[in-house]
Coordinates of C-alpha atoms in Angstrom, one line a residue:
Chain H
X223 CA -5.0 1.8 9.9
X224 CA -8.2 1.5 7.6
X225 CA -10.5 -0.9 7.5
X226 CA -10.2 -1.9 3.5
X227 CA -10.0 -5.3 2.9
X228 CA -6.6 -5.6 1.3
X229 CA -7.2 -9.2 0.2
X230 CA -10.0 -8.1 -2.1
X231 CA -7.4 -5.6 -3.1
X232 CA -5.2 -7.9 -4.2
X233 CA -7.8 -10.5 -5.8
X234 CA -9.1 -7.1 -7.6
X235 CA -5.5 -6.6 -9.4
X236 CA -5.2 -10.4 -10.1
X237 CA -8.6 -10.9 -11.6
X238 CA -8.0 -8.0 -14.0
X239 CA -4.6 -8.8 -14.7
X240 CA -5.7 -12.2 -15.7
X241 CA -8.4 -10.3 -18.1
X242 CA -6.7 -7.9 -19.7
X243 CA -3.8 -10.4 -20.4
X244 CA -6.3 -12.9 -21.9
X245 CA -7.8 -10.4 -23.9
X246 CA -4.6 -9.0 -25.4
X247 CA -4.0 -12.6 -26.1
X248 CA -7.3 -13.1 -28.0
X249 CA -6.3 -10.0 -30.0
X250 CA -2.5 -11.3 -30.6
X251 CA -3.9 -14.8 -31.6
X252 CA -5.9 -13.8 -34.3
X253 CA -3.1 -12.1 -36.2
X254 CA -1.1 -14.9 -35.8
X255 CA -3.3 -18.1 -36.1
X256 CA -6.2 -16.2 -38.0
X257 CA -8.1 -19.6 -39.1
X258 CA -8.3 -21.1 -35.8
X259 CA -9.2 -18.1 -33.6
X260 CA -11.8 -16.4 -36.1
X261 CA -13.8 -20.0 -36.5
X262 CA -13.6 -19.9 -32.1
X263 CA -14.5 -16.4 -32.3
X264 CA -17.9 -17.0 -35.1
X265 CA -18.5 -20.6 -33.2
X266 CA -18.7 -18.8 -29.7
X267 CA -21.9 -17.0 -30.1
X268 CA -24.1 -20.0 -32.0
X269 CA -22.6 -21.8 -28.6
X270 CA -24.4 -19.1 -26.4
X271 CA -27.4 -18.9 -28.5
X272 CA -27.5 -22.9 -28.3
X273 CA -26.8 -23.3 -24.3
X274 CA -29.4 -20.8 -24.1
X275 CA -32.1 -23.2 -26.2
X276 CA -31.3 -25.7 -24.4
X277 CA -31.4 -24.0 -20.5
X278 CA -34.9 -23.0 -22.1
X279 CA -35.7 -25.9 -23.0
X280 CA -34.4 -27.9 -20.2
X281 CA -36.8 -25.1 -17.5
X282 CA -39.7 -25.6 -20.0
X283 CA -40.0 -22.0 -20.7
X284 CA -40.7 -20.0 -23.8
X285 CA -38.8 -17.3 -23.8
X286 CA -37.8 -17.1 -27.4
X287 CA -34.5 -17.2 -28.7
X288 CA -31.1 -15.2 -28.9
X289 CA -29.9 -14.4 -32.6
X290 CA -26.4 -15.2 -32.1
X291 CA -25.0 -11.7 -34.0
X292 CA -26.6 -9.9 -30.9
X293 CA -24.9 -12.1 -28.1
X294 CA -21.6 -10.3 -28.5
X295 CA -23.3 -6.6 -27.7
X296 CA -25.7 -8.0 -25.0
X297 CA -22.2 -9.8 -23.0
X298 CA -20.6 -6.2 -23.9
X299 CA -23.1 -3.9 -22.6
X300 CA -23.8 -6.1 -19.1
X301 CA -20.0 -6.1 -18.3
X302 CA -19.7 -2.6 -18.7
X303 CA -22.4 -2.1 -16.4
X304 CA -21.4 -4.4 -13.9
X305 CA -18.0 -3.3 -14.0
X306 CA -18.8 0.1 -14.0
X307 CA -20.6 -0.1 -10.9
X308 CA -18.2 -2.4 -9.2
X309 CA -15.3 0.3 -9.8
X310 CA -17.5 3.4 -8.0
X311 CA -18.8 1.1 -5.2
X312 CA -14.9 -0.5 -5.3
X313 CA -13.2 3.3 -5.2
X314 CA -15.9 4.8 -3.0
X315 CA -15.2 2.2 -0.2
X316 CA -11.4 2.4 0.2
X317 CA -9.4 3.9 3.0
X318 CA -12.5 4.2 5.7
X319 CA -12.0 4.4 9.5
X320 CA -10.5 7.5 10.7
X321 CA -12.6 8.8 13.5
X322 CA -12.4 12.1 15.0
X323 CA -13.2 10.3 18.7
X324 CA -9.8 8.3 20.2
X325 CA -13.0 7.2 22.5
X326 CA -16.1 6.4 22.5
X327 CA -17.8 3.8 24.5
X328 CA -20.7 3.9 27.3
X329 CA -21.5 7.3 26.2
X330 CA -18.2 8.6 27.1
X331 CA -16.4 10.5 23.8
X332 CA -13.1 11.7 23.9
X333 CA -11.5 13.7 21.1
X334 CA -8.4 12.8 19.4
X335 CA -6.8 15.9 19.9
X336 CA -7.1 15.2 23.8
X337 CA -5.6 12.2 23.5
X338 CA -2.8 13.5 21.4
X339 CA -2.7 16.7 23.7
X340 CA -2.2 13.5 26.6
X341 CA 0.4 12.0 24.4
X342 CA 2.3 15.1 24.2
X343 CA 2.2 15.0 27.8
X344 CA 3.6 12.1 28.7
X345 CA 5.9 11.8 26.0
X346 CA 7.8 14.9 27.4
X347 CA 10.5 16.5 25.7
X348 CA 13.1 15.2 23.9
X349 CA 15.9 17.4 21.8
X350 CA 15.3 14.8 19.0
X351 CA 11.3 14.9 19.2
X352 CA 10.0 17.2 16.5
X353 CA 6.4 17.1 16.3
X354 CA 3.5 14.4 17.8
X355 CA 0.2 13.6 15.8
X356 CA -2.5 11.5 17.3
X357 CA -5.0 10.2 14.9
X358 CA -8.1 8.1 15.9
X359 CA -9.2 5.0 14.0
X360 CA -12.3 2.5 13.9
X361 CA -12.5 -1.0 13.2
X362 CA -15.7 -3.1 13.8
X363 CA -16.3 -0.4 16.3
X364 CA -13.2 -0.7 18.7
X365 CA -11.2 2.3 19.1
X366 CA -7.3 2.5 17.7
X367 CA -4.8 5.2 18.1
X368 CA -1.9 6.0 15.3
X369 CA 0.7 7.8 17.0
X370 CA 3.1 10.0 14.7
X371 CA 6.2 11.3 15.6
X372 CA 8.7 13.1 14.0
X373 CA 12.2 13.1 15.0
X374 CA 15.2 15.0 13.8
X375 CA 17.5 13.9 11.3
X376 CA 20.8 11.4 13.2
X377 CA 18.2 11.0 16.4
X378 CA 19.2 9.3 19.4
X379 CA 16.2 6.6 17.8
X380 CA 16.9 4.2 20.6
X381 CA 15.6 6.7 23.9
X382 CA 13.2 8.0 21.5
X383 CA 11.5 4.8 20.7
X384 CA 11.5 4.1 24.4
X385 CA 9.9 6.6 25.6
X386 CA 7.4 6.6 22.8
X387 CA 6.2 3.3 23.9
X388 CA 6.4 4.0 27.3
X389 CA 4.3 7.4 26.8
X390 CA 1.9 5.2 24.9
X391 CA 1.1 2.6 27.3
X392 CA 1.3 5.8 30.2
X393 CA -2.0 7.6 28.0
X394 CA -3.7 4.2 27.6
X395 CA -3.7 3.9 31.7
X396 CA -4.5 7.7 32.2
X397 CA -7.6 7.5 30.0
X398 CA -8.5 4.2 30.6
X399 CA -8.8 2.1 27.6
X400 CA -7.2 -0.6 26.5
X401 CA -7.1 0.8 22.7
X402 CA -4.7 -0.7 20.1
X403 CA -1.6 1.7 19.5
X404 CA 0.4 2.0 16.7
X405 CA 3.6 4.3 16.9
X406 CA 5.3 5.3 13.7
X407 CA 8.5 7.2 14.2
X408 CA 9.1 8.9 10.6
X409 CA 11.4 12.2 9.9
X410 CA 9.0 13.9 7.9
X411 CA 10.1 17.7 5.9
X412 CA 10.2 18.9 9.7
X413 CA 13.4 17.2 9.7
X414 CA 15.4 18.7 7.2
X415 CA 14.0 22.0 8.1
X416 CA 14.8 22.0 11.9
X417 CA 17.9 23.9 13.3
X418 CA 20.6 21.8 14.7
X419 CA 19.8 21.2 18.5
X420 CA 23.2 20.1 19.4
X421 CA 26.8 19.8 18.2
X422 CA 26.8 16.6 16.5
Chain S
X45 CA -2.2 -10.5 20.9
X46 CA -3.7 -10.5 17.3
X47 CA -4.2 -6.7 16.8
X48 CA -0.6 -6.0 17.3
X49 CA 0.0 -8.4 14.6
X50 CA -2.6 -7.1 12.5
X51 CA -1.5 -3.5 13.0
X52 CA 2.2 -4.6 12.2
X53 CA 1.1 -6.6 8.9
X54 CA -0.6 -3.6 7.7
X55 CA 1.6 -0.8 8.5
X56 CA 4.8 -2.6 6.6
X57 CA 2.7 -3.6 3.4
X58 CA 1.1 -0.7 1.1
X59 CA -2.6 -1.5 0.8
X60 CA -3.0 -1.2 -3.2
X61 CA -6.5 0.8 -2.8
X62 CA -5.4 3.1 -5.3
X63 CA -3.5 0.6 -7.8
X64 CA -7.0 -2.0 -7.2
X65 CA -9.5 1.5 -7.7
X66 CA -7.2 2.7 -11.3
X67 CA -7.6 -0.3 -12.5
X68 CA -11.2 -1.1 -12.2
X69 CA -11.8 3.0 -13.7
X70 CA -9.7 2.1 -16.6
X71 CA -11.5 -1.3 -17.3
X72 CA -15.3 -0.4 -17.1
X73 CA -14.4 3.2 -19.1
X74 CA -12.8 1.0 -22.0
X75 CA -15.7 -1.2 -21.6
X76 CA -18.1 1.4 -21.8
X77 CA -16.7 2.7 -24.5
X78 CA -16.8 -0.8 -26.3
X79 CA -21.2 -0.8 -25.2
X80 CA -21.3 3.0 -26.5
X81 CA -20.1 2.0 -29.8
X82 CA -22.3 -1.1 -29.9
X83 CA -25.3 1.0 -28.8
X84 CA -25.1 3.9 -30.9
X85 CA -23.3 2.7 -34.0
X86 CA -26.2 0.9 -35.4
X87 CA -28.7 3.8 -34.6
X88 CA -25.9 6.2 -36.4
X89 CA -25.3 8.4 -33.2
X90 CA -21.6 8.1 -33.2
X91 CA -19.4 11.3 -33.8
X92 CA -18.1 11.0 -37.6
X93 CA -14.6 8.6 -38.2
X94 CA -16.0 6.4 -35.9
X95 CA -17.9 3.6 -36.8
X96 CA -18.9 0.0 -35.5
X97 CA -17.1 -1.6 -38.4
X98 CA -13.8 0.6 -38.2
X99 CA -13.8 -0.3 -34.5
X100 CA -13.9 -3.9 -35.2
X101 CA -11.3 -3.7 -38.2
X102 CA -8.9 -1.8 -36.1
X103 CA -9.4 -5.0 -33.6
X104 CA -9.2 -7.8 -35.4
X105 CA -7.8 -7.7 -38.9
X106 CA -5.7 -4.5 -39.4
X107 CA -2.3 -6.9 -38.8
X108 CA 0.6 -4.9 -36.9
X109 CA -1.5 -2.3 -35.4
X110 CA -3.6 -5.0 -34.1
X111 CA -0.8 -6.9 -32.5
X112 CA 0.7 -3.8 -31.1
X113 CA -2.6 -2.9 -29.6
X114 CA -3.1 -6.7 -28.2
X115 CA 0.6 -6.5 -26.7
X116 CA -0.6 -3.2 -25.3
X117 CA -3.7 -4.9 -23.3
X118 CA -1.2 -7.6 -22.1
X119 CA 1.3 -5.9 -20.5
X120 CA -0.8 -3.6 -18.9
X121 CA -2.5 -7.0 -18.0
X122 CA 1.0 -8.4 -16.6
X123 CA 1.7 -5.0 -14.4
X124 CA -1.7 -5.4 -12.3
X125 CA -1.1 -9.0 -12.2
X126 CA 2.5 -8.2 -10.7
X127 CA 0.9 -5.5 -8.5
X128 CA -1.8 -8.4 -6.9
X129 CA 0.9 -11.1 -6.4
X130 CA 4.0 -9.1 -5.6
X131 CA 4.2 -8.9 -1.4
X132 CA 4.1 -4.7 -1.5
X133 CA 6.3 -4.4 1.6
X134 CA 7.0 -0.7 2.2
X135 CA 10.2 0.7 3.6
X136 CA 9.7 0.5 6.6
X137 CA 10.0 -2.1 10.0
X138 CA 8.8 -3.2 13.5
X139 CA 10.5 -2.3 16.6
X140 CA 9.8 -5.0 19.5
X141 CA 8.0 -3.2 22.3
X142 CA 5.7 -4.0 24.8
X143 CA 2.4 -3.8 24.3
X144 CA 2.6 -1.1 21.3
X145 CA 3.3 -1.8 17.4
X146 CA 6.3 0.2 16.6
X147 CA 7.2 0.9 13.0
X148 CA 10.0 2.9 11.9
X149 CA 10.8 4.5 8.5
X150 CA 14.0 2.8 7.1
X151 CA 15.4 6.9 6.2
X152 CA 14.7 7.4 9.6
X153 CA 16.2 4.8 11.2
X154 CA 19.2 4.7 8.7
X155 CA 19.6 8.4 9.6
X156 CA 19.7 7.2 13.5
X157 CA 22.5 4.4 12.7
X158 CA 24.4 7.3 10.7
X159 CA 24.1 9.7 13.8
X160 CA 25.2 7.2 16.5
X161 CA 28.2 6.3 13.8
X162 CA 29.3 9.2 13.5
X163 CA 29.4 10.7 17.1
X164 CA 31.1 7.7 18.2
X165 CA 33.3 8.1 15.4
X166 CA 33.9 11.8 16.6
X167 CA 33.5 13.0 12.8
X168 CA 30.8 15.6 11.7
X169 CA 26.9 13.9 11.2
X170 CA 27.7 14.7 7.2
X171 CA 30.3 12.1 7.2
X172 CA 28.6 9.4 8.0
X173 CA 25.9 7.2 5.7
X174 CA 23.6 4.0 6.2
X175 CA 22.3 1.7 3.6
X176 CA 19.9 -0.6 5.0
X177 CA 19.4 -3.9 3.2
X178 CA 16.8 -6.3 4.5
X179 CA 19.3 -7.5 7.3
X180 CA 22.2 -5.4 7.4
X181 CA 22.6 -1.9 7.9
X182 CA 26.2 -0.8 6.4
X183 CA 27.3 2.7 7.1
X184 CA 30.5 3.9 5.6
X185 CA 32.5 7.1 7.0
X186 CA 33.9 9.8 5.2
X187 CA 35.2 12.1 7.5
X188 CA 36.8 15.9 6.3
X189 CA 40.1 15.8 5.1
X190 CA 42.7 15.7 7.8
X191 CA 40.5 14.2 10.2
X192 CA 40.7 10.4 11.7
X193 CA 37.8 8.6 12.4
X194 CA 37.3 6.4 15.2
X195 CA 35.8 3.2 12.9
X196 CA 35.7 0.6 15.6
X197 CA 34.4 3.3 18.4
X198 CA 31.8 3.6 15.5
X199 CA 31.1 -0.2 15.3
X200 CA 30.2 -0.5 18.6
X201 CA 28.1 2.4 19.1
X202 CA 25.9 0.8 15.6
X203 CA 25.7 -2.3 17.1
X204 CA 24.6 -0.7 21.0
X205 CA 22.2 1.3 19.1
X206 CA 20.6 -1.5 17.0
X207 CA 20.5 -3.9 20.0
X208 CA 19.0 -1.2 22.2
X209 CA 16.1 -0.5 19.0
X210 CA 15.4 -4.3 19.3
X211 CA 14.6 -4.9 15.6
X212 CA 11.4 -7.3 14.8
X213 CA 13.6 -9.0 12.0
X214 CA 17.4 -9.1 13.2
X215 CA 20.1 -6.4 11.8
X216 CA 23.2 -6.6 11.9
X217 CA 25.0 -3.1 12.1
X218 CA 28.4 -2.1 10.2
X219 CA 30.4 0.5 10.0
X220 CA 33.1 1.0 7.7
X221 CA 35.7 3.8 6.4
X222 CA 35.4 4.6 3.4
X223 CA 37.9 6.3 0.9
X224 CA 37.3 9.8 1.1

């Protein structure tokens, strides 16, 4: 129910996969064919140092030279800035969303424990119905409800999801919204804890 | 409507927030460490063992130890690489229901199938158990010793019960005795 973007996610892994498994290659390679890869790996930073002469060249500016023994630090030090920041603004910006508010438009809020409290309500009870959490979510500022509920272990899952989707679209009309709902019926350590409510 | 299909899509994959977050940590800190040595090895800053040089030797002409360390990078390369392209579904799937996502837990609904097995079945809850595959649920029964179980009671109440759950992705329900 957050809003991450789980196709930068993905592209995240992939990118650094491909990395690290080119680097390990670079490192492999010059073991095994050491001629080839050191001459690539001496050749690399004239190449920089040249390009760079050149782009100078080609703006018409003087901005002096690189000396090819310091290119390898410079590229060094920038990535690890770059990626350095990337990974706190990358971890810092994962798993937003959650709202205390299941409501909140023209000025009217409405906690989520209300809803869930609403929820609760018109879910009734159920022998096989352990426990009901509502939790409120935001996405480009539309409301969405993630409704939790626990059922006992061999549940009767078929009324239960029933009357979970029923109770769902039931709060939706009482309050008045036409929020997204997920329900997720899960046995979670309630389960295995609860007394038997029945012969089996 | 989309957000239902949005919802679904994201409740039955895992996100990889924490798998995307580890890695990017664990590539700028052994990149930092790479600039730290490159910074303070040639003003002679760096605690003593360490030096530019060594660093580079270890790297790139110390033979098997430089190969074990390149075959290190890669694999750890290959897992985030399998992470990114591998489809992350998580146990669980999509009831079909009006106007509502429904997502189940496959324990839990495995757990359900069991139960409805085994009270058809007239055997104890214990006897019965569900493995769920990605379309068949198969639930084998093993009642107590001296008791008979009702297996084709059994199959029919799995069946009612899937039919009546109304599966996104169809399952087919069976139920089985199994040797005791």
């Amino acid at each position: 129910m957050t809003t991450t973007n789980r196709g930068w996610n993905r592209i995240v892994l992939v990118l650094l996969g491909i990395v690290w498994l080119a680097g390990g290659g670079v490192l492999v390679a010059r073991q095994i064919w050491p001629d080839q890869t050191v001459a690539a790996w001496e050749a690399a930073p004239q190449a920089v140092a040249d390009g760079w002469d050149a782009l100078a060249a080609q703006l018409g500016l003087s901005v002096g030279s690189l000396d090819p023994a310091a290119v390898g630090g410079v590229v060094l030090i920038a990535a690890a800035a770059i990626v350095l920041v990337w990974a706190i603004v990358h971890a810092a910006t994962r798993g937003k969303g959650r709202t205390s508010d299941a409501v909140d438009q023209d000025d009217v809020v409405v906690e989520a424990g209300a809803v869930e409290d609403m929820y609760r309500r018109a879910l009734g009870t159920h022998p096989d119905v352990l426990h009901v959490k509502v939790t409120a979510w935001q996405h480009r500022g539309a409301n969405a409800w993630r409704a939790s509920v626990d059922v006992r272990d061999h549940a009767r899952l078929d009324e239960v999801a029933d009357r979970a989707a029923q109770a769902a679209t039931t709060t939706r009309e009482r309050i008045g919204i036409d929020a997204p709902v997920v329900v997720h019926l899960t046995s979670s350590i309630r389960a295995s804890v609860a007394k038997t409510a029945r012969a089996a | 409507m989309s957000w239902m299909r949005r919802y679904e899509r994201r409740e039955l994959h895992r996100s990889r927030s924490l798998s995307s977050s580890i890695a990017l940590i664990v590539t700028a800190a052994v990149l930092v460490c790479g600039a730290l040595v490159a910074i303070l090895g040639p003003m002679g800053l760096l605690p003593t063992g360490i030096t530019t040089e060594g660093v580079q030797t270890f790297l790139v002409s110390s033979g098997a130890a430089s190969i074990a360390t390149g075959a290190g990078v890669m694999v750890v390369g290959l897992v985030w690489l399998i992470l990114g392209l591998a489809r992350g579904r998580r146990s669980r799937r999509a009831l079909e229901r009006d106007g509502v996502v429904m997502i189940v837990d496959d324990s839990t609904l495995a757990s359900a199938i069991s139960g409805t097995a085994a009270r058809a079945a007239r055997v104890g809850s214990g006897a019965a158990s569900t493995v769920l595959g990605r379309r068949k649920a198969s639930t084998i029964l093993r009642p107590d010793a001296g008791f008979d179980a009702d297996v084709d009671a059994a199959r029919a109440a799995a069946v009612q019960t899937v039919d009546a759950l109304r599966p996104r992705r169809s399952l087919r329900a069976d139920v089985k005795a199994g040797a005791a």
